[in-house]
Short mmCIF file of C-alpha atoms and ligand atoms in Angstrom, two decimals:
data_model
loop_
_atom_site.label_atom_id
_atom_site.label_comp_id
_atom_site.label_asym_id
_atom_site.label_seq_id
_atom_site.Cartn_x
_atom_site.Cartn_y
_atom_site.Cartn_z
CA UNK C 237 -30.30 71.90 -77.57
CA UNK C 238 -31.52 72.70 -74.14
CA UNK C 239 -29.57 75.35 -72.80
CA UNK C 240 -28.46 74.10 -69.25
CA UNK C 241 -25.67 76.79 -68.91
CA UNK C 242 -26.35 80.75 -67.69
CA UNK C 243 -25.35 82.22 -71.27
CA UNK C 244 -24.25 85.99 -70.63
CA UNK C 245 -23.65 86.81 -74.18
CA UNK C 246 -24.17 84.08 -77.19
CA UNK C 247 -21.88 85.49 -79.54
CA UNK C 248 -18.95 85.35 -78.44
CA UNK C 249 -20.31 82.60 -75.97
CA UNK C 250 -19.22 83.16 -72.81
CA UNK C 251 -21.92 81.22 -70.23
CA UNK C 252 -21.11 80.44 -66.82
CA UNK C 253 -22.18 76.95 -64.70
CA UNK C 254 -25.07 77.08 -62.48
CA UNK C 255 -24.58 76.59 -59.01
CA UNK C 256 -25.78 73.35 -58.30
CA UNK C 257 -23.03 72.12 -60.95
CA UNK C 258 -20.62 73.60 -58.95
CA UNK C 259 -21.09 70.61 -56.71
CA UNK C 260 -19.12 67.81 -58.03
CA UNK C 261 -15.85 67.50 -57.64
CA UNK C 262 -15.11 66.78 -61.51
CA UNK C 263 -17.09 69.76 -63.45
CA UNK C 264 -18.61 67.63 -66.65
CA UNK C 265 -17.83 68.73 -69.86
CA UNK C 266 -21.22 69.86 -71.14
CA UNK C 267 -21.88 72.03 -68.08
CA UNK C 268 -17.99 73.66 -68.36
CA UNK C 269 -18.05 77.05 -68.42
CA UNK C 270 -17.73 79.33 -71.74
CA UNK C 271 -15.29 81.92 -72.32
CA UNK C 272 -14.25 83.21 -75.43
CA UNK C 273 -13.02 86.54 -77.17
CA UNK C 274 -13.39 84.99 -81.06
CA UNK C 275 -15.44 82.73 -82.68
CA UNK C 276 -15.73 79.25 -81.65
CA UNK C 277 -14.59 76.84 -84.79
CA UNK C 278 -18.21 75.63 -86.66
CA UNK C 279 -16.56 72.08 -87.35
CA UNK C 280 -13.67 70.00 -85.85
CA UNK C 281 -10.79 70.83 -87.35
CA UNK C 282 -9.57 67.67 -89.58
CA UNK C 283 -6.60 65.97 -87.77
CA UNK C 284 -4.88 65.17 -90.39
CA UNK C 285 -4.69 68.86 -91.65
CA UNK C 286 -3.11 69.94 -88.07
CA UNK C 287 -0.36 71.12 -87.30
CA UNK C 288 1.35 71.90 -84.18
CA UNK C 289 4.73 74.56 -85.30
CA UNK C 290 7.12 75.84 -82.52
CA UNK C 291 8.82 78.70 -83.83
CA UNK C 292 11.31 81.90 -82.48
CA UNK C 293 14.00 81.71 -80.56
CA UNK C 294 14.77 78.23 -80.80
CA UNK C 295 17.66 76.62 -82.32
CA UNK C 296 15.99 74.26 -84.51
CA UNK C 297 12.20 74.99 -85.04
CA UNK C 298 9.95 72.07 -85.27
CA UNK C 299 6.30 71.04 -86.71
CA UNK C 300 4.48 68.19 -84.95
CA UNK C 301 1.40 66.45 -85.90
CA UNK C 302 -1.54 65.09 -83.68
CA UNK C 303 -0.17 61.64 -84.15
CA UNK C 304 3.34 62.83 -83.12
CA UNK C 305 1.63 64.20 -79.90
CA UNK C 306 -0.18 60.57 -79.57
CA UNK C 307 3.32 59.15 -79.18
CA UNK C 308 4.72 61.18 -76.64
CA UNK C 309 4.46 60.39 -72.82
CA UNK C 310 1.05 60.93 -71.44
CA UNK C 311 0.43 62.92 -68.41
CA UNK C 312 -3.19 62.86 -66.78
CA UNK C 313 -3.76 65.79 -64.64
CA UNK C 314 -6.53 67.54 -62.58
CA UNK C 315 -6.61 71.40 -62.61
CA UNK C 316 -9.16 73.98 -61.80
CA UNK C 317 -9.52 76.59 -64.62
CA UNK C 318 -10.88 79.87 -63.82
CA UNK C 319 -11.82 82.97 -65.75
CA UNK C 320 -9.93 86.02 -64.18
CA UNK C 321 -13.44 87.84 -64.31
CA UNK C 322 -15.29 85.42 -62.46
CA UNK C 323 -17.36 86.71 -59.69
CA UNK C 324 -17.04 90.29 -61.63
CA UNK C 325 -20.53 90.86 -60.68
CA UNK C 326 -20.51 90.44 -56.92
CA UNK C 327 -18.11 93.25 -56.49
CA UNK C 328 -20.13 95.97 -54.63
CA UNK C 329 -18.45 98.47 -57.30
CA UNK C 330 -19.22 97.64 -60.33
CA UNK C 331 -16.81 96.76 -63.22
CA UNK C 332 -17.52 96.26 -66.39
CA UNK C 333 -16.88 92.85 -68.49
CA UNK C 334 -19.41 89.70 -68.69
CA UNK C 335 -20.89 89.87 -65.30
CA UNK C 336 -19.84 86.63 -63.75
CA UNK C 337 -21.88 85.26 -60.25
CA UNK C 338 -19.12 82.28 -59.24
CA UNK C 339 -19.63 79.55 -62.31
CA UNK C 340 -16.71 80.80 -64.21
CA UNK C 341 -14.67 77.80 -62.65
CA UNK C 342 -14.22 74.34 -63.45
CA UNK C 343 -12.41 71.26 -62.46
CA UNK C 344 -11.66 68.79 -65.22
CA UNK C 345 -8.92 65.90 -65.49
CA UNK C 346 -7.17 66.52 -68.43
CA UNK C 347 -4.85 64.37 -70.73
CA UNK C 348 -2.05 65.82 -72.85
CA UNK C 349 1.57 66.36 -73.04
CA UNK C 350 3.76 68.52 -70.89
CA UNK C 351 4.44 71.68 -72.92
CA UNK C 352 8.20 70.92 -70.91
CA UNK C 353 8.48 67.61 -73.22
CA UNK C 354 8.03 69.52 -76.60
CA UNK C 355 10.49 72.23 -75.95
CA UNK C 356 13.25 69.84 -75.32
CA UNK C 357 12.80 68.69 -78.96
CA UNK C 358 13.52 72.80 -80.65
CA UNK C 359 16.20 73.57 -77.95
CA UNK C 360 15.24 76.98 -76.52
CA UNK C 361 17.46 80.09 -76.89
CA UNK C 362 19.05 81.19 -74.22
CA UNK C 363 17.48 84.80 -74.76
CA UNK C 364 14.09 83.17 -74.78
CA UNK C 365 12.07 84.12 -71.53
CA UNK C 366 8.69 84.39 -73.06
CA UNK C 367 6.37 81.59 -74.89
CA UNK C 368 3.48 83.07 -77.19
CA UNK C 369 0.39 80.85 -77.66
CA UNK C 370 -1.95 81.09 -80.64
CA UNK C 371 -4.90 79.33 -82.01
CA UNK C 372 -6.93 78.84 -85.23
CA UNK C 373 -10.10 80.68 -84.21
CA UNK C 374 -11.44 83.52 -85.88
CA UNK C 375 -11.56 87.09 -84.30
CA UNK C 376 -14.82 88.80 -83.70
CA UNK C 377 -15.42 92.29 -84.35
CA UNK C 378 -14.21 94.88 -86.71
CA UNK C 379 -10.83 94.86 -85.59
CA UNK C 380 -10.11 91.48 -86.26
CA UNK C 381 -7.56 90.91 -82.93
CA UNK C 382 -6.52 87.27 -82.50
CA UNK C 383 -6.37 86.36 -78.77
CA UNK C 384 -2.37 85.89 -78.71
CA UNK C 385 -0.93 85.05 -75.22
CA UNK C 386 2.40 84.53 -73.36
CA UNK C 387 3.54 83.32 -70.23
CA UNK C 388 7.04 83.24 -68.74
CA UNK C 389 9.30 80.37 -69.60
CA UNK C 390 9.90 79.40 -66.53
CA UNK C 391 5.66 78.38 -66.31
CA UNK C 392 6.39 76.92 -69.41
CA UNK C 393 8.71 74.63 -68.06
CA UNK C 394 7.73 73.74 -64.89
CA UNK C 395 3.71 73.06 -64.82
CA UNK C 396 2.18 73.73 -68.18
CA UNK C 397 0.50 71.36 -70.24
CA UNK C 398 -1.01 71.00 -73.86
CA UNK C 399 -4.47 69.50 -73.38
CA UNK C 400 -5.73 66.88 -75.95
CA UNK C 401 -8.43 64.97 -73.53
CA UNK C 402 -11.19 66.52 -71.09
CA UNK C 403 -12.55 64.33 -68.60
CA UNK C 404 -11.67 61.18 -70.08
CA UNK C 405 -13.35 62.64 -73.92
CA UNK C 406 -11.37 64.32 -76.99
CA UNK C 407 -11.34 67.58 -76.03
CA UNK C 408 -14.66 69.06 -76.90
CA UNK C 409 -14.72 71.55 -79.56
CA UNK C 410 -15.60 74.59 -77.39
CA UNK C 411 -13.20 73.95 -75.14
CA UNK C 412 -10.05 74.15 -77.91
CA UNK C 413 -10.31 71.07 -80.28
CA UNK C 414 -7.92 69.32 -80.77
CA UNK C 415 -5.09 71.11 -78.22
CA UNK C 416 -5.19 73.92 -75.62
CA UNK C 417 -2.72 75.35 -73.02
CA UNK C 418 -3.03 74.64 -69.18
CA UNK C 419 -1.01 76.41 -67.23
CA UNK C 420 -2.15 75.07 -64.23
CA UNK C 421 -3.44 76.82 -61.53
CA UNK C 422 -3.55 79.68 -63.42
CA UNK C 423 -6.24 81.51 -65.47
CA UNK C 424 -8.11 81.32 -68.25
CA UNK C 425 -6.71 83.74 -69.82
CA UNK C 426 -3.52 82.39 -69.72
CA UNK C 427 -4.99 78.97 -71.59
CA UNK C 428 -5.53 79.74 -74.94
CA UNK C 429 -7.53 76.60 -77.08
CA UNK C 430 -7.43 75.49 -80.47
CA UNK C 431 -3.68 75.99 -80.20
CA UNK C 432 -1.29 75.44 -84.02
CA UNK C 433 1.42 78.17 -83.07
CA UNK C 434 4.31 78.45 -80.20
CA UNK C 435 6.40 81.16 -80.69
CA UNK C 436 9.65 81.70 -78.15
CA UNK C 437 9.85 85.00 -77.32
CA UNK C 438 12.51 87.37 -75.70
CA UNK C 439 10.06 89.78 -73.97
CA UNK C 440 6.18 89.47 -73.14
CA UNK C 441 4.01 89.27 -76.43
CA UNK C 442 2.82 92.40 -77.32
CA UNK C 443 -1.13 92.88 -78.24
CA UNK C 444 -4.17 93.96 -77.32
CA UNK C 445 -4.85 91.04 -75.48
CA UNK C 446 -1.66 91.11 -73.44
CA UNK C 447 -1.61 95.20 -72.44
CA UNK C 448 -5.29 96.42 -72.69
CA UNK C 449 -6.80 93.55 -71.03
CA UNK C 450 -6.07 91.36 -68.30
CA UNK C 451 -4.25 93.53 -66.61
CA UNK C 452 -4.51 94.92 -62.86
CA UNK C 453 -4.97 98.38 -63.17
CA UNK C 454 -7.35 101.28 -61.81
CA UNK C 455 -9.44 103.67 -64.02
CA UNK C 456 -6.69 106.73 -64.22
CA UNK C 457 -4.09 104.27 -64.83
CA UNK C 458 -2.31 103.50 -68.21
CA UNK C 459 -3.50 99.56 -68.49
CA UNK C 460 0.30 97.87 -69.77
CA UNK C 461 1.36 99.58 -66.68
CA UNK C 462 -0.53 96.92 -64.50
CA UNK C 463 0.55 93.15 -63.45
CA UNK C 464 -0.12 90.38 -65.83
CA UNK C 465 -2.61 88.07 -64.34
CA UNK C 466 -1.18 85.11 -63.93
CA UNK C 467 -2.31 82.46 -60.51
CA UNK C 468 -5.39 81.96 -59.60
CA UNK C 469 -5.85 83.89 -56.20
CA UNK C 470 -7.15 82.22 -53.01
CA UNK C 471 -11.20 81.74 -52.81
CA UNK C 472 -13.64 79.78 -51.28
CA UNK C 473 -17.14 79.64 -53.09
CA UNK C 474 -20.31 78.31 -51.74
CA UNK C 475 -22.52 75.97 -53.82
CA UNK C 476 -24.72 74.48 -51.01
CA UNK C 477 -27.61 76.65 -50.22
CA UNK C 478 -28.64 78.89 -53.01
CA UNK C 479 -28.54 82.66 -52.51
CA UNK C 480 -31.91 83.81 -50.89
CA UNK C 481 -33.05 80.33 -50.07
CA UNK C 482 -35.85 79.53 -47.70
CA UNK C 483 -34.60 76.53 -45.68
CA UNK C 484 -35.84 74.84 -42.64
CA UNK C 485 -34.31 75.16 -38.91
CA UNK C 486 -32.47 71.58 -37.71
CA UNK C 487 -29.50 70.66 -39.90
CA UNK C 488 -28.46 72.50 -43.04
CA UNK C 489 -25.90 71.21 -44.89
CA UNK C 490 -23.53 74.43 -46.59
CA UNK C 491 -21.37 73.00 -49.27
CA UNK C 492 -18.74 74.63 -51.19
CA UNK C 493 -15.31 74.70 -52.73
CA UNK C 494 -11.63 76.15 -52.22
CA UNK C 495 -8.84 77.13 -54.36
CA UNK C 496 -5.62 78.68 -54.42
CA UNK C 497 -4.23 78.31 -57.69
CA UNK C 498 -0.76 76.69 -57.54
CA UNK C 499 -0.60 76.58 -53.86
CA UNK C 500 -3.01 74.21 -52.03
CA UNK C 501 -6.33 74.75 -49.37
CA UNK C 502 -5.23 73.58 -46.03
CA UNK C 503 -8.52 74.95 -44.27
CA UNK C 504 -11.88 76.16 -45.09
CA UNK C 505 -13.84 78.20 -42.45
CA UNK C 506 -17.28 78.74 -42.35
CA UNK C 507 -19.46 81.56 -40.23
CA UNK C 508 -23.11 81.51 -40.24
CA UNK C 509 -23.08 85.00 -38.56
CA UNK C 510 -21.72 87.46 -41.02
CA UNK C 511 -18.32 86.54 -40.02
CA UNK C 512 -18.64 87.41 -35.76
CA UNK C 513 -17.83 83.54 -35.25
CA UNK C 514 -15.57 80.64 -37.59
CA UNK C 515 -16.00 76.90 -37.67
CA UNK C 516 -13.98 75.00 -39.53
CA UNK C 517 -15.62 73.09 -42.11
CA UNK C 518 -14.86 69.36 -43.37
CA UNK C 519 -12.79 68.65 -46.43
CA UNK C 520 -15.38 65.96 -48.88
CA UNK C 521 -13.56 64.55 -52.04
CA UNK C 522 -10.26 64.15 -53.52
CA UNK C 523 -7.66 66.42 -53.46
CA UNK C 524 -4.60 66.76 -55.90
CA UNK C 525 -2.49 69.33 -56.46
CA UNK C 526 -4.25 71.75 -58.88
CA UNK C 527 -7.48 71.23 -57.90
CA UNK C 528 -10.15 72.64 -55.57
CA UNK C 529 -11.11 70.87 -52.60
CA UNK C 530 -14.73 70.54 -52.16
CA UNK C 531 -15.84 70.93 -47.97
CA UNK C 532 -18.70 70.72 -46.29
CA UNK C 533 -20.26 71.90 -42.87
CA UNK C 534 -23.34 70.96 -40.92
CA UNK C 535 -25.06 73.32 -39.46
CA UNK C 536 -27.27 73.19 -36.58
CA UNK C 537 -29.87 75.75 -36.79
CA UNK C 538 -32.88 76.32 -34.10
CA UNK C 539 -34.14 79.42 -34.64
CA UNK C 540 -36.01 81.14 -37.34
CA UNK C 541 -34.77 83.90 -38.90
CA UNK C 542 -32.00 85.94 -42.06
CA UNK C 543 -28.95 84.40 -42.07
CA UNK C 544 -25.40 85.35 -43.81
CA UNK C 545 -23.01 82.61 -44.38
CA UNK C 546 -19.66 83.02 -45.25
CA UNK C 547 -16.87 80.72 -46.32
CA UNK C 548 -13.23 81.96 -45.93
CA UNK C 549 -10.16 79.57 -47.30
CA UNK C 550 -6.55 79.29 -45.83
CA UNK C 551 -3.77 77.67 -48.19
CA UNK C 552 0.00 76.02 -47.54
CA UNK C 553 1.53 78.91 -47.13
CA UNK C 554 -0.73 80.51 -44.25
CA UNK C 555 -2.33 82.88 -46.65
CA UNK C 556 -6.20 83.68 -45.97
CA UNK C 557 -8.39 84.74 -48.22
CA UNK C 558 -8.92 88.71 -48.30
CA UNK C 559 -12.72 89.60 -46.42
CA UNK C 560 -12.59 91.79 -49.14
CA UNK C 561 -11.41 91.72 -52.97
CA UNK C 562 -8.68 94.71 -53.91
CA UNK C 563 -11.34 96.31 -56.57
CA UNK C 564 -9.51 97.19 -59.99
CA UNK C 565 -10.68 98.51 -63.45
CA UNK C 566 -12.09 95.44 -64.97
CA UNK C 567 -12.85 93.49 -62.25
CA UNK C 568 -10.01 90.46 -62.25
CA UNK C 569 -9.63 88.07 -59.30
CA UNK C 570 -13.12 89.11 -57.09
CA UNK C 571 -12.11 86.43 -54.18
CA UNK C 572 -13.43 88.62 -51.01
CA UNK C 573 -15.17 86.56 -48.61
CA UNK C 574 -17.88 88.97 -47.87
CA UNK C 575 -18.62 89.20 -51.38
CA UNK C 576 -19.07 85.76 -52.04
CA UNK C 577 -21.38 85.42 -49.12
CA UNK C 578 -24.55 84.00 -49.12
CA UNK C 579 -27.69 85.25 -47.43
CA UNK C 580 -30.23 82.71 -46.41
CA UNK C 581 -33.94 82.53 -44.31
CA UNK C 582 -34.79 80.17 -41.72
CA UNK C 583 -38.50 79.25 -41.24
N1 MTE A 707 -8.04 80.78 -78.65
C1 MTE A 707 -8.64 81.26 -77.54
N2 MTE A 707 -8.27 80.76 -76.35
C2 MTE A 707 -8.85 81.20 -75.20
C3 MTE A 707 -9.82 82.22 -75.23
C4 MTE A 707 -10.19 82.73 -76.50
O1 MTE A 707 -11.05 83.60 -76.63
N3 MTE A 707 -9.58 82.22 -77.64
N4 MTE A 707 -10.35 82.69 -74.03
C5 MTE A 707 -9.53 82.47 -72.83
C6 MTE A 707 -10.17 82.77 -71.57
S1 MTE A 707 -10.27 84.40 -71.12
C7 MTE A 707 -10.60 81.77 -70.70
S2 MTE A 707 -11.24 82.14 -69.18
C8 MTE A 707 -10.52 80.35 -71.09
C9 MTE A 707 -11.87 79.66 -70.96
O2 MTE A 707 -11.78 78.32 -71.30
P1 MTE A 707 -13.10 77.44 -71.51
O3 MTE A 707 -14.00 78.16 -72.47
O4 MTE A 707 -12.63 76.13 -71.99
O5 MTE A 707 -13.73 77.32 -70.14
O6 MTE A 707 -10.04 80.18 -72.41
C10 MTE A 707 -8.99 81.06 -72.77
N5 MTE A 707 -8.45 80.65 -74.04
MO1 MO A 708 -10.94 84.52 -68.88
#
């Protein structure tokens, strides 16, 4: 198969999405960015083996299969996934963990159930807080640690879905055939694929994958001591030129996209200066909660010359996007502005 992706390491894959994909407002499935901690399944999985259980503390606990899910109400929704280590390897500091440039995002319409539907059916305890996520695929490495997640039941209930369709397709196999988590707007990590097990929990799952890693933390601190991540922080990314391009003077077109997790973009700014001046730049596409917005601005350019452009993103809630990233141990949630510019020549 031709490799069209930026493969970092091919076992686990994890492979990020060139640039120029980066473009579209709807991220196709076959250039979707790769994450994974385990193995991905050889085969699809035979539907009519699966099984979805919901277990813990619930009052009655419940088994569905993918033709019970079939039946439910469908929900279609757009929502940018991103890996909390993307743009890992822009940090000026290093950090270690696959090194990232900015393709470990995606946007993707996907078609499931809401997670919100299929705990009314178990009736949760009232000492529940916590909902555990696990899949089918097989741990890599000598330890043999399943990737085992949980997020609050209050994200449970309010904006998470179980994913059975990608961009109008079955879900493809890499990306958690037949069922994954979204909880949207937030990241990858918290969207674990090739789900069979929900487990209601009265405190945080405890694992490797929930207090060594993905965690906040700095290099003399005890890791479970950091914050969860959880929402995707504010960002804007540039797509449209290519790092180190050699363009011509007149009109340059700078593309990019904006995100902010849960809350939305209300303005993308763009400097062609290293940051001493701001122009607003145009919003292109749709937008829907969830999602990035893609933007644009046309720049007029007369004289030759090396160039920095920058792209810094405002959201709802007046938040801007940090000119620099707060740097921790492992390199979660790079969204500085200077890091993500993008230096360019004018003949
Ligand atoms: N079962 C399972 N789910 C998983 C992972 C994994 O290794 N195993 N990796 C997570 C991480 S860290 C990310 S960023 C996303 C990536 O999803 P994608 O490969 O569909 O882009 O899946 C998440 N869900
Ligand atoms: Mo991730």
């Amino acid at each position: 198969m031709d490799e069209l992706m930026r493969v970092m390491t091919p076992r686990p894959r994890n492979a990020e999405t060139p640039r120029p994909y980066l473009r579209s407002w709807i991220t196709a499935n076959k250039v979707f960015f790769d994450r994974n901690q385990g193995e991905i399944p050889e085969t699809e999985i035979d539907l009519s083996t699966w099984r979805l259980t919901i277990s813990g503390e619930v009052e009655t606990p419940f088994t569905a299969d993918f033709e019970y899910l079939l039946s439910m109400p469908k929900a279609i929704v757009a929502n940018t996934l991103e890996c909390s280590g993307n743009s890992r390897s822009l940090l000026d500091k290093k950090a270690s963990g696959n090194p990232w440039t900015i393709g470990g995002v995606g946007n993707a319409v996907w078609g499931g159930v809401w997670l919100k539907d299929l705990l009314e059916k178990v009736v949760v305890s009232s000492n529940a807080c916590h909902v555990a996520f696990e899949g089918f695929d097989k741990p890599l490495g000598k330890a043999q640690i399943k990737f085992i997640r949980s997020i609050p039941l209050s994200k449970a209930l309010s904006s998470t879905l179980l994913a059975y369709e990608m961009n109008g397709e079955p879900l493809p196999l890499k990306h958690g055939y037949p069922l994954r988590v979204l909880a949207l707007g937030w990241t990858g990590a918290n969207c674990v694929k090739w789900l069979e097990k929900i487990t209601l929990l009265e405190k945080p799952f405890e694992g490797f994958y929930m207090d060594q890693v993905y965690r906040i933390h700095q290099p003399d601190q005890d890791p479970k001591t950091g914050e969860h991540v959880t929402g995707i922080e504010i960002k804007a990314i540039i797509t449209q030129p290519e790092p180190e391009a050699e363009l011509q003077m007149g009109r340059v077109t700078i593309l990019g996209a904006a995100y902010a997790g849960e809350a939305d973009i209300d303005k993308v700014e763009v400097s062609t200066d290293g940051g001493a001046s701001w122009q607003t730049a145009d919003f292109i596409g749709l937008h829907e909660q969830y999602a990035w917005r893609h933007w644009q601005y046309v720049w007029q350019v007369d004289r030759p010359g090396s160039y920095r452009i920058l792209a810094r993103a405002t959201d709802s809630n007046g938040e801007k996007q940090p000119m620099q990233a707060s740097w921790n141990k492992l390199g979660y949630n790079n969204n500085g502005v200077e890091e993500h510019g993008v230096s360019v020549q004018i003949t």
